Amino acid sequence: MTTLALAPAIDRVPQRSRPVREWLAGTLFVVPATMLLLAIIIAPLLCLLILSMTDYEIGAMQIRWLGLGNFEKALSDPVFRRAMGNTLLYVALVLPGGVILGLLVALLVHGRTRSRAFYEVAYFLPVTATLIAMAAVWQFLLHPKLGPVNGLLKAAGFPEMGFISEPSLLIPTLAVIGLWNLIGFNMILFLAGLTAIPRDLYDAAEIDGAGGPIDRFLTVTWPQLAPTTMFVAVTTSITAFKVFDTVAVLTRGRDGSEVLLYAIYLEGFQYFKIGYSAALTVIFLAFMLAFSVFQAFQLDRRVHY
Amino acid sequence: MEHSLELTRISKAFGKAGVLSEIDLTVEPGEFLSLVGPSGCGKSTLLRIIAGLERQDAGQVRIGGRPVDDLSPRARNIAMVFQNYALYPHMSAAENIALPLMVDRLSLPERLPLIRHLSLRRKRIEAAISSEIGKVAEALQIEPLLARKPGQLSGGQRQRVALARAMVRQPSLFLMDEPLSNLDAQLRVHMRDELTELHRRLGATFIYVTHDQIEAMTMSTRIAMLDGGRLAQIGSPADLYERPASLTVARFIGSPAINILPARVDPQGHVILGTLPTGLAAPEGMAGPVSLGLRPEHIRLHSSCDRAMPMATLRRSEHHGADRLLHLDLAEDRQTGLIVRIPQDETGHFQPGETYGIGFAPEKAHLFNSSGQRLGTRPLPARIGAAA
């Protein structure tokens, strides 16, 4: 009995200090990564949050705490509400368009053998082109009098369209340019996904009688592409939410064509209202976060890795 | 449902590389035929041609007497089990098994998402299909797994689901492309039994591709061995083991592999190993270098060797349960290794480093000419070096 009682007592000393030592070591290992995270991401975000609750302006001598005043102002600001609506419309056009057209182009290019490399480069070119420079080209292409697009429309007997002058057409026109810029990138992502589909599955579908194009797409290709599709949808919506350069160059927000990022830019860098613009940025970030999380959860349930 | 299969002069090349040349093969209804051969011999390509997944360059495929060259895999009414099972990962086991029947019995609009709910007869057909799945699942003992996705199944379970998907259509031919090679050793032996049993129960025609000669030997009624795109030999497992048509077949079939010893035929037609006659005679008019093939179990070792016998030194002895494998080096040239299989209970003292005399019964020896073709042999009345 005495030996039994003694044994734990001897062990107790190292047992108590070991968790402490492990905790210390673990903490030390975590410190560098935590510091980096704090310095690069958390601290700037905190700065933004604090700024968004003040009336700070560039060059101002004093600064006043407004609490949620900026947010209240934003929600009743007609310009901001219009920018929000426009951005949502833009995303609603670019997100499905970018995913569907990207997939379609990828499927077509994937079927090519020798010309595949050419099509890959051709569709990817707009991604590498700077959108600001290309916007000038689009401005010419869509010009009501000089542009070839309207020339074609007129030749085909349609009325002339004011793509970048008619207010109701502004956002759809910007969405088309956005799509043009984005499809090549989505195509590359989908092509990578297509290449990763095992050939056995197509063989099995063929044996099972599901070898026709529609059956094959529905039984093998589309379900196998689900993870790729989710990734493409998330990146496309983030890109779409951040639309800025085409607006800045082509419309400058005239005729009610402001988008979120352009409104933030105007407030912060044209009118120097840093506090207000920080508040808009917070709203923008919250929006993006909510949207991405929703999308990830929604799609994740239907994705089979 | 058993059907015959006839291949006539099947040839196939990918680009400039010839894969198959003039394969002639007839498979009787209800047979279990294995296609074996080293990797790259064209066996999988031949199976894909039979399935209709690949188109041959020349020749004809007939299933049940009917040419099927212009038919799609579905119209050929064959089923195939793949090495990686090729189950659709987003569908449950039941949906995987149901797919061939769904495609068969429902029209395209009845299978499309959303629109399919408009069909009135879909429910009735689906009920019939699910009862058929139940029967197949019962036969393969996978009923508890039907609701699971392939990702939640073990290798052996996936294998069964893949078999069920093949069986559910009651195909005329079962094609299997190395279906056991992704399983662990124990399960492989078990599934070998199950497949043989399944073949017996269904009575269907099986074509089974494997690179594992043990699978082919244990399961098939006949084996067709391919080598370099040509049919090297076709026959029962015993035929291929006991009368290999070529050096390649002899080396491929049997484990441990057959011993191949360099020998020559003297002007009198006697087969000479080293400097000693073997008691074998080659066919008339044959002289020059030959290869002598001896299965490990057909060699006898003699420790007291006063007779003129080829000698070999024991390198090591391996315990294999019922058997013992002895690795020896032939004394004349240290290059040639020799493997001898003896029953574990055989008396005799085998010490590494010791030298033994080698004896064999001449009728058990195989003789191949310099291009690897089998030669007929006849034993001579005077046996030298033969087991007493």
Short mmCIF file of C-alpha atoms in Angstrom, two decimals, chain A residues 115-296:
data_model
loop_
_atom_site.label_atom_id
_atom_site.label_comp_id
_atom_site.label_asym_id
_atom_site.label_seq_id
_atom_site.Cartn_x
_atom_site.Cartn_y
_atom_site.Cartn_z
CA SER A 115 -5.70 25.45 -80.79
CA ARG A 116 -6.25 25.33 -77.02
CA ALA A 117 -3.14 27.33 -76.19
CA PHE A 118 -4.18 30.09 -78.60
CA TYR A 119 -7.68 30.42 -77.10
CA GLU A 120 -6.31 30.39 -73.57
CA VAL A 121 -4.03 33.32 -74.34
CA ALA A 122 -6.70 35.15 -76.33
CA TYR A 123 -9.29 34.97 -73.56
CA PHE A 124 -6.75 35.76 -70.88
CA LEU A 125 -5.46 38.93 -72.59
CA PRO A 126 -8.21 41.24 -71.20
CA VAL A 127 -7.20 40.14 -67.68
CA THR A 128 -3.68 41.41 -68.21
CA ALA A 129 -4.80 44.62 -69.94
CA THR A 130 -5.11 47.62 -67.63
CA LEU A 131 -8.77 48.42 -67.41
CA ILE A 132 -8.16 52.18 -67.34
CA ALA A 133 -6.41 52.11 -70.72
CA MET A 134 -8.94 49.70 -72.15
CA ALA A 135 -11.79 51.88 -70.89
CA ALA A 136 -10.66 54.50 -73.40
CA VAL A 137 -10.97 51.92 -76.16
CA TRP A 138 -14.44 50.96 -74.96
CA GLN A 139 -15.40 54.62 -74.89
CA PHE A 140 -14.52 54.83 -78.56
CA LEU A 141 -16.19 51.50 -79.43
CA LEU A 142 -19.42 52.55 -77.73
CA HIS A 143 -19.41 56.16 -78.97
CA PRO A 144 -22.92 57.11 -80.18
CA LYS A 145 -21.71 58.61 -83.47
CA LEU A 146 -18.22 57.25 -84.18
CA GLY A 147 -18.30 53.86 -82.44
CA PRO A 148 -18.44 50.65 -84.51
CA VAL A 149 -20.94 49.05 -82.11
CA ASN A 150 -23.57 51.65 -82.88
CA GLY A 151 -22.53 51.52 -86.51
CA LEU A 152 -23.39 47.82 -86.56
CA LEU A 153 -26.67 48.41 -84.73
CA LYS A 154 -27.66 51.06 -87.25
CA ALA A 155 -26.66 48.85 -90.15
CA ALA A 156 -28.84 46.08 -88.73
CA GLY A 157 -31.76 48.49 -88.54
CA PHE A 158 -31.78 49.06 -84.78
CA PRO A 159 -31.97 52.52 -83.22
CA GLU A 160 -28.78 54.13 -81.97
CA MET A 161 -28.03 53.28 -78.31
CA GLY A 162 -26.45 55.76 -75.88
CA PHE A 163 -24.44 53.14 -74.02
CA ILE A 164 -22.45 55.69 -72.02
CA SER A 165 -24.84 58.61 -72.14
CA GLU A 166 -28.26 57.13 -71.40
CA PRO A 167 -28.45 56.95 -67.54
CA SER A 168 -30.37 53.67 -67.38
CA LEU A 169 -27.79 51.94 -69.60
CA LEU A 170 -24.72 53.07 -67.66
CA ILE A 171 -24.50 50.27 -65.11
CA PRO A 172 -25.29 47.46 -67.62
CA THR A 173 -22.62 48.87 -69.97
CA LEU A 174 -20.09 48.94 -67.13
CA ALA A 175 -21.09 45.36 -66.25
CA VAL A 176 -20.40 44.20 -69.81
CA ILE A 177 -16.93 45.78 -69.70
CA GLY A 178 -16.39 44.18 -66.29
CA LEU A 179 -17.37 40.78 -67.71
CA TRP A 180 -15.04 41.22 -70.67
CA ASN A 181 -12.25 41.84 -68.22
CA LEU A 182 -13.11 38.93 -65.94
CA ILE A 183 -14.10 35.97 -68.12
CA GLY A 184 -10.55 34.99 -69.06
CA PHE A 185 -9.59 34.66 -65.42
CA ASN A 186 -12.63 32.55 -64.58
CA MET A 187 -11.96 30.46 -67.68
CA ILE A 188 -8.46 29.60 -66.43
CA LEU A 189 -9.88 28.56 -63.05
CA PHE A 190 -12.54 26.40 -64.67
CA LEU A 191 -9.99 24.88 -67.06
CA ALA A 192 -7.89 23.83 -64.07
CA GLY A 193 -11.00 22.27 -62.54
CA LEU A 194 -11.87 20.46 -65.79
CA THR A 195 -8.38 19.04 -66.13
CA ALA A 196 -8.62 17.57 -62.63
CA ILE A 197 -11.75 15.49 -63.39
CA PRO A 198 -10.74 11.81 -63.59
CA ARG A 199 -11.21 10.31 -67.05
CA ASP A 200 -12.63 7.15 -65.43
CA LEU A 201 -15.76 9.04 -64.46
CA TYR A 202 -16.46 9.98 -68.08
CA ASP A 203 -15.83 6.37 -69.10
CA ALA A 204 -18.22 5.15 -66.42
CA ALA A 205 -20.85 7.64 -67.57
CA GLU A 206 -20.40 6.41 -71.13
CA ILE A 207 -20.87 2.76 -70.03
CA ASP A 208 -23.89 3.68 -67.91
CA GLY A 209 -25.49 5.32 -70.92
CA ALA A 210 -24.99 8.87 -69.68
CA GLY A 211 -22.55 9.65 -72.47
CA GLY A 212 -24.58 12.36 -74.22
CA PRO A 213 -23.39 15.94 -73.75
CA ILE A 214 -26.19 16.99 -71.37
CA ASP A 215 -26.08 13.81 -69.29
CA ARG A 216 -22.32 13.92 -69.12
CA PHE A 217 -22.37 17.53 -67.99
CA LEU A 218 -25.00 16.90 -65.32
CA THR A 219 -23.61 13.59 -63.99
CA VAL A 220 -19.88 14.28 -64.11
CA THR A 221 -18.70 17.74 -65.13
CA TRP A 222 -20.96 20.05 -63.12
CA PRO A 223 -20.82 18.13 -59.80
CA GLN A 224 -17.07 17.67 -60.15
CA LEU A 225 -16.64 21.40 -60.79
CA ALA A 226 -18.58 22.40 -57.66
CA PRO A 227 -15.50 23.37 -55.60
CA THR A 228 -14.11 25.39 -58.52
CA THR A 229 -17.49 27.05 -59.05
CA MET A 230 -17.65 28.10 -55.42
CA PHE A 231 -14.20 29.64 -55.60
CA VAL A 232 -15.00 31.40 -58.88
CA ALA A 233 -18.27 32.75 -57.47
CA VAL A 234 -16.58 34.18 -54.38
CA THR A 235 -13.70 35.81 -56.28
CA THR A 236 -16.05 37.14 -58.97
CA SER A 237 -18.37 38.76 -56.44
CA ILE A 238 -15.46 40.34 -54.59
CA THR A 239 -14.09 41.72 -57.86
CA ALA A 240 -17.56 42.96 -58.81
CA PHE A 241 -18.11 44.69 -55.47
CA LYS A 242 -14.82 46.51 -55.95
CA VAL A 243 -15.75 48.03 -59.34
CA PHE A 244 -14.07 51.41 -59.57
CA ASP A 245 -11.79 52.12 -62.52
CA THR A 246 -14.39 51.94 -65.31
CA VAL A 247 -16.65 54.30 -63.34
CA ALA A 248 -13.81 56.67 -62.63
CA VAL A 249 -12.79 56.85 -66.29
CA LEU A 250 -16.02 56.44 -68.24
CA THR A 251 -18.80 58.09 -66.19
CA ARG A 252 -17.22 59.76 -63.16
CA GLY A 253 -20.40 59.01 -61.33
CA ARG A 254 -22.52 61.33 -63.46
CA ASP A 255 -26.24 60.73 -64.03
CA GLY A 256 -26.48 58.72 -60.82
CA SER A 257 -23.95 56.09 -61.78
CA GLU A 258 -21.98 56.16 -58.51
CA VAL A 259 -20.83 52.86 -57.09
CA LEU A 260 -19.70 52.15 -53.49
CA LEU A 261 -15.98 52.43 -54.07
CA TYR A 262 -16.37 55.57 -56.18
CA ALA A 263 -18.51 57.21 -53.46
CA ILE A 264 -15.84 56.38 -50.89
CA TYR A 265 -13.17 57.83 -53.14
CA LEU A 266 -15.14 61.05 -53.68
CA GLU A 267 -15.81 61.56 -49.97
CA GLY A 268 -12.26 60.76 -48.88
CA PHE A 269 -10.05 62.14 -51.61
CA GLN A 270 -12.16 64.80 -53.37
CA TYR A 271 -14.02 66.29 -50.40
CA PHE A 272 -11.38 65.18 -47.81
CA LYS A 273 -14.04 63.93 -45.38
CA ILE A 274 -11.88 61.09 -44.08
CA GLY A 275 -14.16 60.24 -41.14
CA TYR A 276 -17.25 59.90 -43.31
CA SER A 277 -15.40 57.97 -45.98
CA ALA A 278 -14.05 55.60 -43.28
CA ALA A 279 -17.62 54.93 -42.16
CA LEU A 280 -18.60 54.08 -45.76
CA THR A 281 -15.61 51.74 -45.98
CA VAL A 282 -16.73 49.96 -42.81
CA ILE A 283 -20.18 49.44 -44.33
CA PHE A 284 -18.57 48.20 -47.55
CA LEU A 285 -16.37 45.71 -45.67
CA ALA A 286 -19.28 44.45 -43.58
CA PHE A 287 -21.23 43.91 -46.79
CA MET A 288 -18.44 41.97 -48.46
CA LEU A 289 -17.90 39.85 -45.38
CA ALA A 290 -21.56 38.99 -45.02
CA PHE A 291 -21.84 38.19 -48.70
CA SER A 292 -18.78 35.92 -48.77
CA VAL A 293 -19.76 34.08 -45.61
CA PHE A 294 -23.28 33.53 -46.91
CA GLN A 295 -21.97 32.28 -50.23
CA ALA A 296 -19.44 29.95 -48.64
#
